[in-house]
Coordinates of N, CA and C in Angstrom, one line a residue:
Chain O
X116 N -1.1 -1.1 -12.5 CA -0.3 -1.2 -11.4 C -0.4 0.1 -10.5
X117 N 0.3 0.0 -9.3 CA 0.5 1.5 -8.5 C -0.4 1.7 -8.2
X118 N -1.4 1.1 -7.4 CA -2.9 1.1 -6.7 C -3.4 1.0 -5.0
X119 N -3.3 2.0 -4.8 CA -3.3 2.3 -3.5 C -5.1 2.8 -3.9
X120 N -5.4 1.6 -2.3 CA -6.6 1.5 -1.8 C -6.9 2.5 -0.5
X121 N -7.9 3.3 -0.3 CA -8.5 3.7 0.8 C -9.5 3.4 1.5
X122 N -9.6 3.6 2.8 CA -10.7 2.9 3.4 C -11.3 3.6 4.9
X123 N -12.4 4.0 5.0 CA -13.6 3.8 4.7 C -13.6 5.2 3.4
X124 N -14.7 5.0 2.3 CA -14.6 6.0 1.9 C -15.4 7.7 1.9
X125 N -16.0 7.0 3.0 CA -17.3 8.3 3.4 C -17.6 8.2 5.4
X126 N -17.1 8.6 6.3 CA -17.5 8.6 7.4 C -18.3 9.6 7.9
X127 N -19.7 9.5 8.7 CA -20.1 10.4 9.4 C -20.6 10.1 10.6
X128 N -19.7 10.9 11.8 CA -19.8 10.3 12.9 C -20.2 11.6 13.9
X129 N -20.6 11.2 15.1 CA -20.6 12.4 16.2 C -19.6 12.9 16.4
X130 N -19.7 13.8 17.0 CA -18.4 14.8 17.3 C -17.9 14.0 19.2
X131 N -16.8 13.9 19.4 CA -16.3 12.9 20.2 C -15.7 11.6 20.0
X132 N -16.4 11.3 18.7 CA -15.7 9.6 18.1 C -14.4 9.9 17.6
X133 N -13.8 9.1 17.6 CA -12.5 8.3 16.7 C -12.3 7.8 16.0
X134 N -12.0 8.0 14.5 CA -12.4 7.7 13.4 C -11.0 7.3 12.6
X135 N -10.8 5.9 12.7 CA -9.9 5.5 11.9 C -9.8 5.3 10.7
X136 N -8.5 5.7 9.4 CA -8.7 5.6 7.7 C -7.6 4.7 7.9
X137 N -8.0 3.4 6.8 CA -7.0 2.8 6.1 C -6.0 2.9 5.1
X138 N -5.1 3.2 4.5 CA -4.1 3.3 3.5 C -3.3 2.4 3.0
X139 N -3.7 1.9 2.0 CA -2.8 -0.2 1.6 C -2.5 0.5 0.0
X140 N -1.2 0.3 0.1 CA -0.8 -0.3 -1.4 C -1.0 -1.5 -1.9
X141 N -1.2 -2.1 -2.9 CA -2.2 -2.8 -3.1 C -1.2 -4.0 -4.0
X142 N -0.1 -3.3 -4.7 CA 0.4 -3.9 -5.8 C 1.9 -3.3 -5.2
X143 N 2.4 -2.9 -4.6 CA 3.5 -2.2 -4.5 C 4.6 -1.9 -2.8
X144 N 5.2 -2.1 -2.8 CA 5.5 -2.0 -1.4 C 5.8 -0.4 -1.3
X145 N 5.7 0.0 -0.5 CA 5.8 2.0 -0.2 C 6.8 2.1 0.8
X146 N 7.7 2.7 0.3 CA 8.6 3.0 1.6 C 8.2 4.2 2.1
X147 N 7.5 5.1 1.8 CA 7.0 6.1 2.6 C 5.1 6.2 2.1
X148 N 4.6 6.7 3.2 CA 3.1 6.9 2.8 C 3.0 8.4 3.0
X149 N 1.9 8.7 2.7 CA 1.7 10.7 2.9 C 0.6 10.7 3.6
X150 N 0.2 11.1 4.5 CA -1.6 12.0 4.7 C -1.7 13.5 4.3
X151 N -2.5 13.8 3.3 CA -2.9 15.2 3.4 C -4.6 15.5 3.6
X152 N -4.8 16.8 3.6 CA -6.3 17.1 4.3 C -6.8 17.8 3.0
X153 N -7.4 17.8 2.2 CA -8.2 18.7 1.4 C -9.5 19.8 1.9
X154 N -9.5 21.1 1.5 CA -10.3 21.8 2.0 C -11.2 22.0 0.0
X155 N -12.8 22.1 0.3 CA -12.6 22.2 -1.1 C -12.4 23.4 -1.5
X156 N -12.1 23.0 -2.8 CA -11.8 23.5 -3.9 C -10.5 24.2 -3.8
X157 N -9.7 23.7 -2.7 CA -8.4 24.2 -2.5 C -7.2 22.8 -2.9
X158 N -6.3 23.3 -2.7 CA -4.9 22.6 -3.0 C -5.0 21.3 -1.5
X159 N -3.7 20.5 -1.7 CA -4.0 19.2 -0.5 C -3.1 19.7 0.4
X160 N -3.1 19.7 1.6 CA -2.0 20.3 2.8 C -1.5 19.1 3.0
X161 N -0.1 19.1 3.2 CA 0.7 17.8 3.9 C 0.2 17.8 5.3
X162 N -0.3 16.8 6.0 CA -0.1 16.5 7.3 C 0.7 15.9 7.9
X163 N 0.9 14.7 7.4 CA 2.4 14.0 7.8 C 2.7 12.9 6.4
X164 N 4.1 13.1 6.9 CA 5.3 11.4 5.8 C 5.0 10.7 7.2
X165 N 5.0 9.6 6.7 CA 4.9 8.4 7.3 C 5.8 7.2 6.8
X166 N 6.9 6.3 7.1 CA 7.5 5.5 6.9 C 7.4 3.9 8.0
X167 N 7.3 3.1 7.3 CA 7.1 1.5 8.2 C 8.2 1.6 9.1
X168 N 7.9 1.3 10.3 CA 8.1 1.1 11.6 C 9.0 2.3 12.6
X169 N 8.5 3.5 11.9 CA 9.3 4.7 12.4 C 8.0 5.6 12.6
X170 N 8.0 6.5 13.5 CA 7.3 7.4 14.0 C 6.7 8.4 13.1
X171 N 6.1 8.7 12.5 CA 5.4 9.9 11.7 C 5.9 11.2 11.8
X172 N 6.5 11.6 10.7 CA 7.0 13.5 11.0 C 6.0 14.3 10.2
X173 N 5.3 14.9 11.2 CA 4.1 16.2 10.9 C 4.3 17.0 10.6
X174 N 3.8 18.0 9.7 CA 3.8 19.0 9.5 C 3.7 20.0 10.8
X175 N 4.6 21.3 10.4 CA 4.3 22.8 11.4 C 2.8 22.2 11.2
X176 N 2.0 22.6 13.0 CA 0.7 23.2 12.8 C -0.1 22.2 12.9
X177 N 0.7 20.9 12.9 CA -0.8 19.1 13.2 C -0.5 18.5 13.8
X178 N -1.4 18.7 15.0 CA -1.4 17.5 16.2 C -1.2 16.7 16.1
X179 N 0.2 16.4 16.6 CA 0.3 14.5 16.5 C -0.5 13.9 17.3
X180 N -1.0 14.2 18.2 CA -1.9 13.9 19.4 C -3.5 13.9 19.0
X181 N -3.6 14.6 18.0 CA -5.0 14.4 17.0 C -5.1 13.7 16.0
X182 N -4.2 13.8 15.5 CA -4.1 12.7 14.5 C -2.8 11.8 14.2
X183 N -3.6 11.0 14.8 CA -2.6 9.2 15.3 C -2.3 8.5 14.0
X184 N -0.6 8.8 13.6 CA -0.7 8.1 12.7 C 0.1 6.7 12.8
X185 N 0.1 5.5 12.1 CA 0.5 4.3 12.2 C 1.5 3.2 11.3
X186 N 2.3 3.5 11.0 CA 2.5 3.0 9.1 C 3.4 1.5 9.8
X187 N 2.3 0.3 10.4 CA 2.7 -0.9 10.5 C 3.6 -1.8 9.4
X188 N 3.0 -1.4 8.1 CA 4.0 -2.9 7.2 C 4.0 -1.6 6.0
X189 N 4.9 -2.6 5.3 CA 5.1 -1.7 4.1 C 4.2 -1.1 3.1
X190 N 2.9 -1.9 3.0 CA 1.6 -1.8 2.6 C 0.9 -1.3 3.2
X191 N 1.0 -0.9 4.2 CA -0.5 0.2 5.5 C -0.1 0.9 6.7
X192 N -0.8 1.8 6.4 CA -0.4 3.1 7.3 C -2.1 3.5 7.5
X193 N -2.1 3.9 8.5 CA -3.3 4.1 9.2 C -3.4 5.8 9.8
X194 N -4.2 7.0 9.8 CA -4.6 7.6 10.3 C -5.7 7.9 11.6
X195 N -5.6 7.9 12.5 CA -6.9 7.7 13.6 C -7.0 9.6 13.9
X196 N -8.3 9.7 13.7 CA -8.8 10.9 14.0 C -9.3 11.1 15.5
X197 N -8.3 11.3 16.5 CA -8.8 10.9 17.5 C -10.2 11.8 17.6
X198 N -10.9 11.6 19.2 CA -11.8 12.7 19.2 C -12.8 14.2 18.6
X199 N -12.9 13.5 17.5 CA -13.2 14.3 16.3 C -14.2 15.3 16.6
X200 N -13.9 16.6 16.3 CA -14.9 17.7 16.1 C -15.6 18.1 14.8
X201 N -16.3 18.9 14.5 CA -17.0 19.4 13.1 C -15.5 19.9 12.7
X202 N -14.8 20.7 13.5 CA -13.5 21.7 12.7 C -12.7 20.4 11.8
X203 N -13.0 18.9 12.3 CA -12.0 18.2 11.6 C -12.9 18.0 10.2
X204 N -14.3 18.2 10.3 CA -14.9 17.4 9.1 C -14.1 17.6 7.7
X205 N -13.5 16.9 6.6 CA -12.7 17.4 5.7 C -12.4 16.4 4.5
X206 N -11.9 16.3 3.6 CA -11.4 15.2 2.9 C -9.9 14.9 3.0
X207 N -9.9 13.3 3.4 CA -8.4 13.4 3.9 C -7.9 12.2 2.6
X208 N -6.5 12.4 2.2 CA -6.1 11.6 1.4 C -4.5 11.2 1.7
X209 N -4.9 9.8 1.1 CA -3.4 9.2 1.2 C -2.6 9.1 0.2
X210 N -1.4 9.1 0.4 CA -0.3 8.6 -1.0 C 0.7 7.7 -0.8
X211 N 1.3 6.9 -1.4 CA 2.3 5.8 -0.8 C 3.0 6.3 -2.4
X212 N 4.7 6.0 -2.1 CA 5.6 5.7 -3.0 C 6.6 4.8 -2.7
X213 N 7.3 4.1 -3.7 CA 8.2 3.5 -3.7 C 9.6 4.1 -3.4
X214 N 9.5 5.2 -3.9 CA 10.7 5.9 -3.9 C 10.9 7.4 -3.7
X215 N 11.9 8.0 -3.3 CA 11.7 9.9 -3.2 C 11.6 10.2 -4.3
X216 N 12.0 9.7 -5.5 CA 12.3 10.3 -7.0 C 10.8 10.0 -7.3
X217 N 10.1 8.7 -7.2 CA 9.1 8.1 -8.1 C 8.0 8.9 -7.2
X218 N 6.5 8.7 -8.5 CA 5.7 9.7 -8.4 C 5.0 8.9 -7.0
X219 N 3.8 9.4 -6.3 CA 2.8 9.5 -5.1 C 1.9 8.9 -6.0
X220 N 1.5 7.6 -5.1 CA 0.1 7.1 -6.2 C -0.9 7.3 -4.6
X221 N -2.2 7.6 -5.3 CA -3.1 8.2 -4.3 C -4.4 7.4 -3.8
X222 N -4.7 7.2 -2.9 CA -6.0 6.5 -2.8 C -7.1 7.4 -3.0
X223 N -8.0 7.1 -2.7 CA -9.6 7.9 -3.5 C -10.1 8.6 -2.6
X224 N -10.1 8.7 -1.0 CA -9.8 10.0 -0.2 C -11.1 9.2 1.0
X225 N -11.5 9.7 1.9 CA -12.2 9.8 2.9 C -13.0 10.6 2.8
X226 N -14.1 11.5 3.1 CA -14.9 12.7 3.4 C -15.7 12.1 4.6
X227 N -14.9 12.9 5.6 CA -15.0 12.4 7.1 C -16.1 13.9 7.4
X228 N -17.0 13.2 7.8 CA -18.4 14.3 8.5 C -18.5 14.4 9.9
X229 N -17.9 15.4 10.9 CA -19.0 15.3 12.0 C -19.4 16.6 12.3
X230 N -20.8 15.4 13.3 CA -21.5 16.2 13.4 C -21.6 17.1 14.6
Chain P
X159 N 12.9 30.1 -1.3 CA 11.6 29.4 -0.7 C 10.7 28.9 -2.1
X160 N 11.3 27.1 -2.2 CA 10.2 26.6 -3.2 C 8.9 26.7 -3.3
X161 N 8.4 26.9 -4.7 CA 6.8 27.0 -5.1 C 6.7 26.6 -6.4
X162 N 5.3 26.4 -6.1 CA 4.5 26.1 -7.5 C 3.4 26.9 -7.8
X163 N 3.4 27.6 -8.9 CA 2.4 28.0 -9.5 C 1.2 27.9 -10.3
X164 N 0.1 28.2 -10.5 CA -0.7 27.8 -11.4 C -1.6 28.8 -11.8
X165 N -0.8 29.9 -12.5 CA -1.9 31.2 -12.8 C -3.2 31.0 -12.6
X166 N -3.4 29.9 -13.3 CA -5.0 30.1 -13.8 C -6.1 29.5 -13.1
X167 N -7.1 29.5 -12.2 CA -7.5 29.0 -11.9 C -8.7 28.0 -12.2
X168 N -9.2 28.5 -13.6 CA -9.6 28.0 -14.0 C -9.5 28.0 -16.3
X169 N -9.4 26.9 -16.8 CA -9.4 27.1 -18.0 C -10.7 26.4 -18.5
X170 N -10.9 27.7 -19.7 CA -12.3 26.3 -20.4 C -12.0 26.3 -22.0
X171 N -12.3 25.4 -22.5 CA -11.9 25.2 -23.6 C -13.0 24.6 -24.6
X172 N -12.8 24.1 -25.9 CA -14.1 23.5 -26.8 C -13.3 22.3 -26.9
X173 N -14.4 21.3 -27.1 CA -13.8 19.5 -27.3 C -13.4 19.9 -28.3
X174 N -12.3 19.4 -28.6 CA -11.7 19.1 -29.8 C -10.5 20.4 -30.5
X175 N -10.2 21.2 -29.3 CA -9.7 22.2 -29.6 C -8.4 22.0 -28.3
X176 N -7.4 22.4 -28.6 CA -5.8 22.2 -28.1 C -6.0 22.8 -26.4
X177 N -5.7 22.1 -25.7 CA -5.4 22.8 -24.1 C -4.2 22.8 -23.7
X178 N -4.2 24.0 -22.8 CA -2.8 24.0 -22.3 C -3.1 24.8 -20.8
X179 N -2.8 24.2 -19.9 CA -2.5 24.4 -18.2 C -1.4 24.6 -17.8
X180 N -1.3 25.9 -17.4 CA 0.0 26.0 -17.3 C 0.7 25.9 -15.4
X181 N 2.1 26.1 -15.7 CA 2.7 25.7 -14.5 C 4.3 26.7 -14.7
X182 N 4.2 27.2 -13.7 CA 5.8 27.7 -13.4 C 6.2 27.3 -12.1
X183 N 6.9 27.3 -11.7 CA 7.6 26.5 -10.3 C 8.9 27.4 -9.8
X184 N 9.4 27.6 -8.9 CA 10.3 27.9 -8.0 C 11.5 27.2 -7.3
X185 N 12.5 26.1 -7.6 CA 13.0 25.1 -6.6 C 14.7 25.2 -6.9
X186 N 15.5 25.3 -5.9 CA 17.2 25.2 -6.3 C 17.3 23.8 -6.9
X187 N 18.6 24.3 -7.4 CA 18.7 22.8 -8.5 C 17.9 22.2 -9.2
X188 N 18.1 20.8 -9.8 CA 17.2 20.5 -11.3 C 16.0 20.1 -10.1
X189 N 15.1 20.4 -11.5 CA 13.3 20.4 -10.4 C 12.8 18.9 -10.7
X190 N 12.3 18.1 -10.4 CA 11.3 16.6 -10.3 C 9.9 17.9 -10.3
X191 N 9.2 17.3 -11.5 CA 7.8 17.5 -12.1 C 6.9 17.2 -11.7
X192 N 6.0 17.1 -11.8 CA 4.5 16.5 -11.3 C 3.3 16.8 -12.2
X193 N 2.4 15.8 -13.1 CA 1.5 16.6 -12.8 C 0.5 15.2 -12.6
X194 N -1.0 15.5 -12.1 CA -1.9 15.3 -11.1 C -3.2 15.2 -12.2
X195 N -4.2 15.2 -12.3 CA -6.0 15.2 -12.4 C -6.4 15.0 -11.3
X196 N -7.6 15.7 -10.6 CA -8.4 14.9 -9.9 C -9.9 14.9 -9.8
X197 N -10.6 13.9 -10.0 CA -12.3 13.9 -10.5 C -12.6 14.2 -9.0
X198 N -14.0 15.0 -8.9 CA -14.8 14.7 -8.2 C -14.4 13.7 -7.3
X199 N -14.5 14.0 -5.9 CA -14.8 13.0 -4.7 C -14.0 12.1 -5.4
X200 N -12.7 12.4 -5.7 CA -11.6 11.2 -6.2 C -10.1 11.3 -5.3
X201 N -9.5 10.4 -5.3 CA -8.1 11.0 -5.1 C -7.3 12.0 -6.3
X202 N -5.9 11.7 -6.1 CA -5.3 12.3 -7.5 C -4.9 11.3 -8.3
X203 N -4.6 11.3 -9.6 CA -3.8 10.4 -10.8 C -2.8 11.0 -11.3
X204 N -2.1 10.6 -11.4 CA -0.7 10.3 -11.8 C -1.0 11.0 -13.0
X205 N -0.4 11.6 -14.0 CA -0.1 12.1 -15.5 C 0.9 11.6 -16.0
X206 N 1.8 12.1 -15.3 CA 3.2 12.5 -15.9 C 4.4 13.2 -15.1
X207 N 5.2 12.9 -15.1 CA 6.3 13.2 -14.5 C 7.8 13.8 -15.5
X208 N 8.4 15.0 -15.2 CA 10.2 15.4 -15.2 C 11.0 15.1 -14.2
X209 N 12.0 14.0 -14.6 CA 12.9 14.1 -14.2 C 14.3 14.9 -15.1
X210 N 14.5 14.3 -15.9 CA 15.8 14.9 -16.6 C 15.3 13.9 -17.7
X211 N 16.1 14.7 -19.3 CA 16.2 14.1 -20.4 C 15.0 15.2 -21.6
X212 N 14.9 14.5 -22.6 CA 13.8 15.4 -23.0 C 12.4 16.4 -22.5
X213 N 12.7 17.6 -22.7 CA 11.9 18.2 -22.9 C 10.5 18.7 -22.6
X214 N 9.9 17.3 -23.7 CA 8.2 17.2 -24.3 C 8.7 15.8 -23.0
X215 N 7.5 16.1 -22.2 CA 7.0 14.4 -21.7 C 5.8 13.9 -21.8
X216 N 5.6 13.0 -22.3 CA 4.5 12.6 -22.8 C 3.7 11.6 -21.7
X217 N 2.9 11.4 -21.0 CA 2.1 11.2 -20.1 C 0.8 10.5 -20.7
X218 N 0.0 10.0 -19.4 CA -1.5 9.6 -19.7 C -2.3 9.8 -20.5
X219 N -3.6 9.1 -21.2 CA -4.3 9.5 -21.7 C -4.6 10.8 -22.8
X220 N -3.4 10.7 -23.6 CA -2.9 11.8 -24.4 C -2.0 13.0 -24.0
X221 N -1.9 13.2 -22.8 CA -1.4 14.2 -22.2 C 0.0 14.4 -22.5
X222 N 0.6 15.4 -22.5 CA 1.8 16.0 -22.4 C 2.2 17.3 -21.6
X223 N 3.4 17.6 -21.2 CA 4.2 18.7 -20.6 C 5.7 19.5 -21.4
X224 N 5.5 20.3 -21.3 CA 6.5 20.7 -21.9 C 7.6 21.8 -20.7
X225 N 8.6 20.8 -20.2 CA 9.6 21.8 -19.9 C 10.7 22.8 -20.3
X226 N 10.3 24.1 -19.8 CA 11.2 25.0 -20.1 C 12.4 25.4 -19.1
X227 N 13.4 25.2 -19.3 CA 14.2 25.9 -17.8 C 14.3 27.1 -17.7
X228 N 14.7 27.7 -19.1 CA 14.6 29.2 -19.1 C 13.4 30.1 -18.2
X229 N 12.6 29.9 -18.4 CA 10.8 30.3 -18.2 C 10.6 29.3 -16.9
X230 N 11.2 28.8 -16.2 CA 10.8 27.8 -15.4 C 9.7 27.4 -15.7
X231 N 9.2 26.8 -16.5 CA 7.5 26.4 -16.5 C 7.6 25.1 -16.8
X232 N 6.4 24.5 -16.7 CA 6.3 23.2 -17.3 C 4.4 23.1 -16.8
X233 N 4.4 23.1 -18.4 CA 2.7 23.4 -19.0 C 1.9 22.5 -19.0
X234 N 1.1 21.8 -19.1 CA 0.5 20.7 -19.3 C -0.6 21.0 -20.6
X235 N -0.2 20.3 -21.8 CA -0.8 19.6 -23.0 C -1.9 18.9 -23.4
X236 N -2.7 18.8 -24.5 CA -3.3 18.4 -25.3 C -3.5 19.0 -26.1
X237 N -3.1 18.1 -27.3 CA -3.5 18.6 -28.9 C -5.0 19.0 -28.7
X238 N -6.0 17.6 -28.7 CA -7.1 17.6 -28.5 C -8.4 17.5 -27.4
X239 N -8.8 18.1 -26.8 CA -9.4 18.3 -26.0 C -11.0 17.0 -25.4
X240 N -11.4 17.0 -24.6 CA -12.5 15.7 -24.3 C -13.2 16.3 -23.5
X241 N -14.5 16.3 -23.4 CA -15.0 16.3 -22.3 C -14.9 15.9 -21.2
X242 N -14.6 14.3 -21.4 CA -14.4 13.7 -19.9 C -12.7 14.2 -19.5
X243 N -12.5 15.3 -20.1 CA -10.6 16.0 -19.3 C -11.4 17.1 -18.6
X244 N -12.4 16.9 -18.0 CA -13.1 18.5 -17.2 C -12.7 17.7 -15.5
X245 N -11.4 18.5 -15.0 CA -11.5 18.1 -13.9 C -10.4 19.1 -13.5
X246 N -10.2 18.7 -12.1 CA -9.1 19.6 -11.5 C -7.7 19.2 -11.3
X247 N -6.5 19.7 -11.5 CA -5.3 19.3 -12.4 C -4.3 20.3 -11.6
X248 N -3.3 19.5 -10.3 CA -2.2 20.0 -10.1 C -1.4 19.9 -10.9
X249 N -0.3 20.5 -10.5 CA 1.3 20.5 -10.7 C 1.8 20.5 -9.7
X250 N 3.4 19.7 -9.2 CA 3.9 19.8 -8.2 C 5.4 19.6 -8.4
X251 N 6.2 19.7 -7.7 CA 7.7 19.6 -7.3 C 7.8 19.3 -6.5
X252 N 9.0 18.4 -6.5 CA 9.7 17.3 -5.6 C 10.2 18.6 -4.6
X253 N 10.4 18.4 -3.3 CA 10.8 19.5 -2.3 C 12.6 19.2 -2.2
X254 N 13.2 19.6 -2.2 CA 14.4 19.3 -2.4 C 15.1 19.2 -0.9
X255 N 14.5 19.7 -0.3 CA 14.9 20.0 1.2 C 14.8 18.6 1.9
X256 N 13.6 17.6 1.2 CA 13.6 16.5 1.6 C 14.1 15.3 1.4
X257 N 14.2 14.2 1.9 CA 14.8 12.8 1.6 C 13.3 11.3 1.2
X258 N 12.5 12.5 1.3 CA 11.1 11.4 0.9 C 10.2 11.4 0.5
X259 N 10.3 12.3 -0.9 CA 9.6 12.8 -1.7 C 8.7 13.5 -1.6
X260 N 8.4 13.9 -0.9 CA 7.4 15.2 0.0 C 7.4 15.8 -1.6
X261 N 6.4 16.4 -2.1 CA 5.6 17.2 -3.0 C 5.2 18.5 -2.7
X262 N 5.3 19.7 -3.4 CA 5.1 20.9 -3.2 C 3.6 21.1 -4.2
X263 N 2.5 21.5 -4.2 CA 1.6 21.4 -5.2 C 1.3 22.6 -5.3
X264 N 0.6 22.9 -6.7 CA 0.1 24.1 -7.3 C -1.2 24.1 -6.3
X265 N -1.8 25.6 -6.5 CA -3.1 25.7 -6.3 C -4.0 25.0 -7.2
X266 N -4.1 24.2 -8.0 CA -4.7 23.4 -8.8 C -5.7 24.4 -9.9
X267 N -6.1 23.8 -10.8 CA -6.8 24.5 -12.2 C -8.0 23.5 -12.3
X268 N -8.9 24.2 -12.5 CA -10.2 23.7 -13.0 C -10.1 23.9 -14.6
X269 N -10.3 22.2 -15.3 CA -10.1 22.5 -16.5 C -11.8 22.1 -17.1
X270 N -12.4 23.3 -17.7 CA -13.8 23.2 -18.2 C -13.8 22.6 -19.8
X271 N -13.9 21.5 -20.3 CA -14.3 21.0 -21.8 C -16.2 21.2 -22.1
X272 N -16.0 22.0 -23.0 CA -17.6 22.3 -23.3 C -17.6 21.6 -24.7
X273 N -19.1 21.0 -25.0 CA -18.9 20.3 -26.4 C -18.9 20.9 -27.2

C-alpha cells in the first residue's frame, strides 16, 4: 500500500520548454502533497506543501512563478517547470501523506535535463 | 531552531556484521522520527517511524531505531548487515512549527555493505 506514482520519469528538453511532473497517489487519498528538488549527493530541499484545491505555500527562495504548482484532486498535484533553464536541470521529487503525523510516501523522482 | 543530524556521511560495513547509522536531532517538544533509504535514481522509502511508546522501533526489511531522549538520537539498526542495504539513508523530523507534516531531513549517510 502507500504508493505514490511519478510521472514522466526522465525529461530532457531545451532550455525555454515547459515541463510538466505528475504526482498520483495511487492507493491513498493525500491530504497534503510535497515537491522537493534534489541536488546530487545532497539532502532533498522543500519547494512547496501543496494541499487539494488551495494554493501552494513555497518555500523562502522558490518562484512561484517558476514553478507552477497544481494539487487538483486528492490523488494529483502537478508541478510545471515553467520556462526551463540548464540552472533548473535537477531531480525533483514528490511526497503525498494522509496525515501531518503519518509518514511521506514518495514517488521515484524526475531527472529533468536541459539543455 | 530545529535540526537533524547525521555525523556520518558515509558508513561501510561487512555483510553479515551489525550496522548502525546514526541520527541526533534538535526539535521543542516530543520529536515524530523518520527514517528514509534511497536507491539510486529512486525516490525515498519509508523505514520506520517515532511517534511515542517504546523505545526500540522496529521497521522494514529488518531494520530498527533506537530512541534516546536523553542523547536526543535516534540511530538506525541492523543486527545483520546485506549487501543489497548499500544505499543512502535519511533521518528526519516532523517540523513542529507546522500543521502539515513538513519534514526536516538529515544530510543523509551513504551506507557501503562490502561482501
Amino acid at each position: 500500500g502507500a504508493v505514490v506514482s511519478q510521472h514522466p520519469s526522465r525529461v530532457i528538453c531545451k532550455s525555454g520548454t515547459s515541463v510538466k511532473i505528475e504526482c498520483r497517489s495511487l492507493d491513498f487519498q493525500a491530504t497534503t502533497m510535497f515537491w522537493y528538488r534534489q541536488f546530487p549527493k545532497q539532502s532533498l530541499m522543500l519547494m512547496a506543501t501543496s494541499n487539494e484545491g488551495s494554493k501552494a505555500t513555497y518555500e523562502q527562495g522558490v518562484e512561484k512563478d517558476k514553478f507552477l504548482i497544481n494539487h487538483a484532486s486528492l490523488t494529483l498535484s502537478t508541478l510545471t517547470v515553467t520556462s526551463a533553464h540548464p540552472e533548473d536541470s535537477s531531480f525533483y521529487i514528490c511526497s503525498a501523506t494522509t496525515g501531518a503525523y503519518q509518514p511521506q510516501h514518495f514517488g521515484d523522482g524526475t531527472r529533468l535535463s536541459i539543455l | 531552531a530545529q535540526s537533524v543530524a547525521q555525523p556520518e556521511d558515509q558508513v561501510n560495513v561487512a555483510e553479515g556484521n551489525p550496522l548502525t547509522v546514526k541520527c541526533t536531532y534538535s526539535v521543542s517538544g516530543n520529536p515524530y522520527l523518520f527514517w528514509y533509504v534511497q536507491y539510486p535514481n529512486r525516490g525515498l522509502q519509508f523505514l520506520l517511524k517515532y511517534i511515542t511508546g517504546d523505545n526500540l522501533v522496529k521497521g522494514s526489511y529488518g531494520f530498527e531505531a533506537e530512541f534516546n531522549k536523553s542523547q536526543t538520537s535516534f540511530h538506525l539498526k541492523k543486527p545483520s548487515a546485506l549487501v543489497s542495504d548499500s544505499a543512502l539513508y535519511f533521518c528526519a523530523v516532523r517540523d513542529v512549527s507546522s500543521n502539515t507534516g513538513k519534514l526536516i531531513f538529515g544530510q543523509g549517510t551513504t551506507l557501503q555493505v562490502k561482501p
